[in-house]
PDB file of C-alpha atoms in Angstrom:
ATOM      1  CA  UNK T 224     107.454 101.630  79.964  1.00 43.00           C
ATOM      2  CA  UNK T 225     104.068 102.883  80.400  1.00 45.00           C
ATOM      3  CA  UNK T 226     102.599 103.045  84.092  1.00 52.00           C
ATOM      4  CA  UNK T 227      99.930 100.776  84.603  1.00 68.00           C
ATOM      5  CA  UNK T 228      97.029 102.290  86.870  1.00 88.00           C
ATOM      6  CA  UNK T 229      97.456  98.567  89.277  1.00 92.00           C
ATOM      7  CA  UNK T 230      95.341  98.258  92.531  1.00 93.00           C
ATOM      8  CA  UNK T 231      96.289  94.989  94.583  1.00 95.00           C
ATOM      9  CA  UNK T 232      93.361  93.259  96.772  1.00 96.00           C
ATOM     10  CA  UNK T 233      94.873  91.368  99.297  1.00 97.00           C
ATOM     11  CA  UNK T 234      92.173  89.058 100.695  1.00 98.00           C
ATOM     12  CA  UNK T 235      91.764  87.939 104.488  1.00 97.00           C
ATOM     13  CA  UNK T 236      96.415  87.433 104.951  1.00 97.00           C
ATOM     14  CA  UNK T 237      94.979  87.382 108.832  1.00 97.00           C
ATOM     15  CA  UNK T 238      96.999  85.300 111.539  1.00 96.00           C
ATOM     16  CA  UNK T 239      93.780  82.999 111.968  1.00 94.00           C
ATOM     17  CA  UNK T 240      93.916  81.885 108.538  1.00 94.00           C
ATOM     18  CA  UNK T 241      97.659  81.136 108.792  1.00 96.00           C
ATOM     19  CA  UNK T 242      98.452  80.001 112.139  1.00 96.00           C
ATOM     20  CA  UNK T 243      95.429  80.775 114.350  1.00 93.00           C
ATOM     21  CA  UNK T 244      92.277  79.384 114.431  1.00 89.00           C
ATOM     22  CA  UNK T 245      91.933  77.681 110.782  1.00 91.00           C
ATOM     23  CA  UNK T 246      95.938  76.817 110.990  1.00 93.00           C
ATOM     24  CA  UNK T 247      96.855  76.203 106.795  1.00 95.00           C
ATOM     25  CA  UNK T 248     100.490  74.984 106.406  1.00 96.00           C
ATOM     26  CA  UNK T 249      99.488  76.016 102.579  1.00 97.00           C
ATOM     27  CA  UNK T 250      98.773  79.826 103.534  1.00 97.00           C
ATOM     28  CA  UNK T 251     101.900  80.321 105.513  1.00 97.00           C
ATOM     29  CA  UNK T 252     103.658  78.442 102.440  1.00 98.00           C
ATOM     30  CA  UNK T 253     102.067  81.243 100.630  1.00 98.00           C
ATOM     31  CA  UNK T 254     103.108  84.437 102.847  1.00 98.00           C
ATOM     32  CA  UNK T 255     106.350  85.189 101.342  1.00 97.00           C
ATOM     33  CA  UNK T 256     105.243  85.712  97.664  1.00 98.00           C
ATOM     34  CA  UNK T 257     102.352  87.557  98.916  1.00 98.00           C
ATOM     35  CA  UNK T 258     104.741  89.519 100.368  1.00 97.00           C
ATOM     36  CA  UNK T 259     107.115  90.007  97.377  1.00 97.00           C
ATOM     37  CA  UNK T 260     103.931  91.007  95.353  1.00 97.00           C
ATOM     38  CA  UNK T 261     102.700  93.554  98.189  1.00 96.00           C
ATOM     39  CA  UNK T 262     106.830  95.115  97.964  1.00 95.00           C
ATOM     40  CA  UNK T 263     106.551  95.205  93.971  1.00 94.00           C
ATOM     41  CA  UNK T 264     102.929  96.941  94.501  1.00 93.00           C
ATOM     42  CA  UNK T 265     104.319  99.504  97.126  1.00 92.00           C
ATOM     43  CA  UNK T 266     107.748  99.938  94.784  1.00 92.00           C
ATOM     44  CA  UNK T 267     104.931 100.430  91.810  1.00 90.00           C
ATOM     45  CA  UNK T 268     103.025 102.957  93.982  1.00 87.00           C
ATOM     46  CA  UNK T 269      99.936 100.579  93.271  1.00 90.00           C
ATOM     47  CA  UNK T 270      96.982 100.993  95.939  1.00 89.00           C
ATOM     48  CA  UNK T 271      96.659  98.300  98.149  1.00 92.00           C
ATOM     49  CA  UNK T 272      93.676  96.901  99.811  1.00 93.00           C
ATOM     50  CA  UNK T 273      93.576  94.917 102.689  1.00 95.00           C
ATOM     51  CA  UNK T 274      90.611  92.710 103.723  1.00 96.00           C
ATOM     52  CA  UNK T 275      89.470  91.445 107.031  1.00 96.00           C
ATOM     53  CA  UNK T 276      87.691  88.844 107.602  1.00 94.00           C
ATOM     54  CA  UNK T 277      85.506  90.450 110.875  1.00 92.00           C
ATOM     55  CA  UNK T 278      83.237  88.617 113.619  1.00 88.00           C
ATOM     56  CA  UNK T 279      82.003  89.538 116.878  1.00 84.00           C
ATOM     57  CA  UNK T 280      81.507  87.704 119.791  1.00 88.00           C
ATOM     58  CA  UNK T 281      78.355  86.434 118.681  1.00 87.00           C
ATOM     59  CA  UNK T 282      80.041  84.510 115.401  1.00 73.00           C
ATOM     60  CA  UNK T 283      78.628  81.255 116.699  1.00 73.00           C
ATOM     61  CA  UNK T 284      75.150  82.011 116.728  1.00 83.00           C
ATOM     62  CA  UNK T 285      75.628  82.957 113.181  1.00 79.00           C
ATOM     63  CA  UNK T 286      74.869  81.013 110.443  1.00 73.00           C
ATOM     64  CA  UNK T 287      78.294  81.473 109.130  1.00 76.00           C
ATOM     65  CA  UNK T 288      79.326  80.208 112.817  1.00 62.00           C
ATOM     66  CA  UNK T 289      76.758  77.166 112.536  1.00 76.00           C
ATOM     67  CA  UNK T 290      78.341  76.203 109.470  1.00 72.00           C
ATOM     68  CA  UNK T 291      81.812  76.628 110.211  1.00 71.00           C
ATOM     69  CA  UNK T 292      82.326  75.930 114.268  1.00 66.00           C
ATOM     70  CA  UNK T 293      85.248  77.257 114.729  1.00 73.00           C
ATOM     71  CA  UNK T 294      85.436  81.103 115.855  1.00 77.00           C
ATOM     72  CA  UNK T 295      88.204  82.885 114.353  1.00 89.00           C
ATOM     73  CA  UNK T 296      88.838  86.371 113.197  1.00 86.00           C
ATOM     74  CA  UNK T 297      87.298  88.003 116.649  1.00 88.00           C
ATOM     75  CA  UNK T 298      87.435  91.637 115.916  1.00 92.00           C
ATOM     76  CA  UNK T 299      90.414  93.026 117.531  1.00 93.00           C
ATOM     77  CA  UNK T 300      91.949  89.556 118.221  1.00 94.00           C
ATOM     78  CA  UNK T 301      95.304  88.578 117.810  1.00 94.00           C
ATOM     79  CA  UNK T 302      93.907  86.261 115.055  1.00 93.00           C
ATOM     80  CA  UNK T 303      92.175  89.115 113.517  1.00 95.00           C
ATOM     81  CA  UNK T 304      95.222  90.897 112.624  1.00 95.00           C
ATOM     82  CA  UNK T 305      96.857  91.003 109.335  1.00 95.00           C
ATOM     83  CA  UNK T 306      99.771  88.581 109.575  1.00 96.00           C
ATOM     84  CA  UNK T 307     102.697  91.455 109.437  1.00 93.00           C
ATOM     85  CA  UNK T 308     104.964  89.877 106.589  1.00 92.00           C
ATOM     86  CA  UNK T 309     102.355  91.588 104.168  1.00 93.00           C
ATOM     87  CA  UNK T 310     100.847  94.245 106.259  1.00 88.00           C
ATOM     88  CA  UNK T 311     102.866  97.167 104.978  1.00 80.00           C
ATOM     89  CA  UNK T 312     102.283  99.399 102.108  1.00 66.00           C
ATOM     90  CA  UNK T 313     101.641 103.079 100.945  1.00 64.00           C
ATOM     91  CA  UNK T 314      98.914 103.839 103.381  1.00 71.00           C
ATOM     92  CA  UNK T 315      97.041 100.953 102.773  1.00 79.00           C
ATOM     93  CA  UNK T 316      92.865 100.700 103.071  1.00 86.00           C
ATOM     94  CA  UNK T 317      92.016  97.880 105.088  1.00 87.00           C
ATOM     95  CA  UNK T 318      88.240  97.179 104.364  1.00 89.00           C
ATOM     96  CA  UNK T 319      86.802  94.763 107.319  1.00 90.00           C
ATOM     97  CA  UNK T 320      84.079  92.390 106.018  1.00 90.00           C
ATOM     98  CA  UNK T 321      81.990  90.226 108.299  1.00 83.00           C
ATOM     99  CA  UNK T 322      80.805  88.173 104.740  1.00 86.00           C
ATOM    100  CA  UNK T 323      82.561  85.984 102.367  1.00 92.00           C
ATOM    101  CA  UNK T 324      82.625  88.740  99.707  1.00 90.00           C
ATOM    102  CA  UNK T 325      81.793  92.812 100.125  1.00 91.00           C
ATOM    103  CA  UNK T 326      79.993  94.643  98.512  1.00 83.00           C
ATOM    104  CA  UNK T 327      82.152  97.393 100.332  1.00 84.00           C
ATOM    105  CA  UNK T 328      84.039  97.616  96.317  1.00 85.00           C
ATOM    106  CA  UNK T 329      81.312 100.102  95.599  1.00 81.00           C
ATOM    107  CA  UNK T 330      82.826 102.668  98.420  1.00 80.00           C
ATOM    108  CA  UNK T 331      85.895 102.242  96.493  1.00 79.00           C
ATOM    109  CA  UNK T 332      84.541 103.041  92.904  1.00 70.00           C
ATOM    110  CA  UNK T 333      86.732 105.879  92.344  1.00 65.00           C
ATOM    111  CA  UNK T 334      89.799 104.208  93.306  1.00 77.00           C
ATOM    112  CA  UNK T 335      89.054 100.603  92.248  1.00 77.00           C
ATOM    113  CA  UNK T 336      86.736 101.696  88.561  1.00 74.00           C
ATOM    114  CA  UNK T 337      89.880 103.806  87.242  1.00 82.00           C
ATOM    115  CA  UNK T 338      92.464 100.691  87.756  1.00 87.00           C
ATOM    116  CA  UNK T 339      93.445  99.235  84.462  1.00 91.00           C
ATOM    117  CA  UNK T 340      93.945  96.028  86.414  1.00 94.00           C
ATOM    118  CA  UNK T 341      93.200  94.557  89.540  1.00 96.00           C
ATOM    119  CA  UNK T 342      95.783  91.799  91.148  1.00 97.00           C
ATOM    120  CA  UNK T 343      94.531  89.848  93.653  1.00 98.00           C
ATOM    121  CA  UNK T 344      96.026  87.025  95.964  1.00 98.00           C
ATOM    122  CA  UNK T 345      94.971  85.780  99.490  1.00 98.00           C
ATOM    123  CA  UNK T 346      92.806  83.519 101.705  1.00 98.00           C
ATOM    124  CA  UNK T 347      91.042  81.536 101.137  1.00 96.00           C
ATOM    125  CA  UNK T 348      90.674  80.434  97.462  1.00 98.00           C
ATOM    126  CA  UNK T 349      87.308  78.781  97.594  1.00 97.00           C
ATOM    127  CA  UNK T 350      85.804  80.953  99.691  1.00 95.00           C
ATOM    128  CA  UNK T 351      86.747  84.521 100.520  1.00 96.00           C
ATOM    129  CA  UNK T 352      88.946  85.241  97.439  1.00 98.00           C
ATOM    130  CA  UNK T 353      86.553  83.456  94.520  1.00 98.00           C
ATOM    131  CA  UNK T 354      84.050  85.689  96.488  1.00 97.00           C
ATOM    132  CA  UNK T 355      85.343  89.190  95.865  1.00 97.00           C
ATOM    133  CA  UNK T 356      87.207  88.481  92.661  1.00 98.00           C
ATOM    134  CA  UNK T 357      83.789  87.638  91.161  1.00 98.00           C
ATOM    135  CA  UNK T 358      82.294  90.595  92.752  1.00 96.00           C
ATOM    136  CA  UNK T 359      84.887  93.140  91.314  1.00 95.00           C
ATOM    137  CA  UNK T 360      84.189  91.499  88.118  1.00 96.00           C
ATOM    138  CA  UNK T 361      80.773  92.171  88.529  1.00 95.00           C
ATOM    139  CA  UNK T 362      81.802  95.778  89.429  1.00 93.00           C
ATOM    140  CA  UNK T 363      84.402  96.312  86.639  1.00 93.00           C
ATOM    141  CA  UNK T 364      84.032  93.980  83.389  1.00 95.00           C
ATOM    142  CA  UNK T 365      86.149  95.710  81.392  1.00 93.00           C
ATOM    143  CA  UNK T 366      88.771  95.887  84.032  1.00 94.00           C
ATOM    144  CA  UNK T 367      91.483  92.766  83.764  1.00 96.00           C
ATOM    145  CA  UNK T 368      91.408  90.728  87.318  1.00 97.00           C
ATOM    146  CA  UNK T 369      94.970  88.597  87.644  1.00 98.00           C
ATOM    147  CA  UNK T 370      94.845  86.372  90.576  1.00 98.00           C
ATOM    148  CA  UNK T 371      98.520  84.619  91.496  1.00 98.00           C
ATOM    149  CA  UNK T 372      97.818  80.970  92.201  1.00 98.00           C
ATOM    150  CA  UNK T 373     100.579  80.699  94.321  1.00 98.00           C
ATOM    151  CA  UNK T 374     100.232  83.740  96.615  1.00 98.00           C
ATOM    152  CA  UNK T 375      96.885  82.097  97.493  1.00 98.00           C
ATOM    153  CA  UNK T 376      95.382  79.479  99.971  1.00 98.00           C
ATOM    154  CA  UNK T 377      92.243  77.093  99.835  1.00 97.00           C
ATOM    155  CA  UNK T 378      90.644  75.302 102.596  1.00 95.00           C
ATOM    156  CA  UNK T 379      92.158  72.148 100.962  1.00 96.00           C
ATOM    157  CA  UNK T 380      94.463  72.024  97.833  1.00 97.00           C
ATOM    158  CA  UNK T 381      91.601  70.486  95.349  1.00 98.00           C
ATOM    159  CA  UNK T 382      89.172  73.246  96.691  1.00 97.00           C
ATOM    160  CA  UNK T 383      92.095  75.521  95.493  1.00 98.00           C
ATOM    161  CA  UNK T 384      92.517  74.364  92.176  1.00 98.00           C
ATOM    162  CA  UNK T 385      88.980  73.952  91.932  1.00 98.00           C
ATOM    163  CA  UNK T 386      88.142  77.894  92.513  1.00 98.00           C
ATOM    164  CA  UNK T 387      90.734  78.779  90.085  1.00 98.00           C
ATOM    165  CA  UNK T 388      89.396  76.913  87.773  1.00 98.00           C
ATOM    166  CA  UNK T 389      85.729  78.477  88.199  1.00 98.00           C
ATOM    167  CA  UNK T 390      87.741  81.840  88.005  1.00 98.00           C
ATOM    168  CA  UNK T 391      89.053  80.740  84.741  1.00 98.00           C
ATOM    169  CA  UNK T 392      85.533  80.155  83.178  1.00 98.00           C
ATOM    170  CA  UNK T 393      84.461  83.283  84.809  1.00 98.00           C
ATOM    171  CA  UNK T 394      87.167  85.363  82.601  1.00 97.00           C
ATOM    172  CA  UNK T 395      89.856  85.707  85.750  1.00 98.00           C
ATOM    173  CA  UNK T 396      93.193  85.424  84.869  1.00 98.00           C
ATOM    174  CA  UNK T 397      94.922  82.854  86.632  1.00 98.00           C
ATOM    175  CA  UNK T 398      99.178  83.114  86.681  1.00 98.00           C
ATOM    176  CA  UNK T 399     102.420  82.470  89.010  1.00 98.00           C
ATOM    177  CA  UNK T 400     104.015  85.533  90.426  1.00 98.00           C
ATOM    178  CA  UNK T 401     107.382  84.992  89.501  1.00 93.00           C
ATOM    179  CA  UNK T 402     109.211  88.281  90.165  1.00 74.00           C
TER     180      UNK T 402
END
């Protein structure tokens, strides 16, 4: 078996996107395979990125925080933390983001550019995840993207499929982690 050059992106697994703030009884459905992919990854010695959704204080006055009332992901919160079922790994980069997507990928180029494929999985679909998957795509064309369907979350189950669907069109591939 040849080794595959993997990185895994685990997208915004935080406690207020499972049972804080923005409680989703789909996200914590989804913890466990994220975790089973994050313990093949860390068996695989894959890299593993962690993201974090960030806000201050201030989030309100924000237009994210005008658009979405609800403040969540505080930095240093409770909520802000990476939910621990998935927050282990071989010295893992956690890359804090105050934006839907970052354009943080770039830091990464010489980590992230020499993957032969990217896996992806997370919260939430429609948002956060659609929003970095297309901009590693952007990043790395030739690089395959796999995002597991069921190791991820979306504000509401039709904004889920939805997103996957746009990833679809958008070259993504779209599976079920079964291991």
């Amino acid at each position: 078996e040849v080794y595959m050059n993997i990185r895994l992106v685990v997208i915004d697994a935080q406690e207020d996107f499972t049972r804080g703030a923005l409680y989703n009884h789909d996200a914590i459905k989804a913890l466990p395979t994220i975790r089973n992919i994050v313990d093949y990854a860390n068996k695989n010695r894959f890299s593993i990125f962690y993201t974090a959704d960030t806000h201050d204080k201030d989030y309100m006055k924000t237009q994210r925080g005008k658009n979405l009332p609800m403040e969540h992901c505080i930095y240093n919160s409770p909520g802000w933390a990476i939910c621990p079922e998935v927050a282990h790994g071989n010295n893992p980069i956690i890359i804090t983001k105050n934006s839907f997507g970052t354009v943080e990928w770039e830091d990464w180029d010489l980590t992230i550019g020499s993957a032969n494929e990217i896996y992806v999985c997370g919260f939430c679909t429609d948002i956060c995840v659609i929003s970095n998957v297309l901009i590693l795509k952007a990043l790395y064309p030739e690089v395959p993207i796999t995002v597991f369907e069921n190791a991820c979350a979306g504000v509401t189950p039709e904004k889920h499929a939805a997103a996957l669907e746009v990833m679809k069109s958008c070259q993504i591939n779209v599976e079920r982690w079964d291991e």
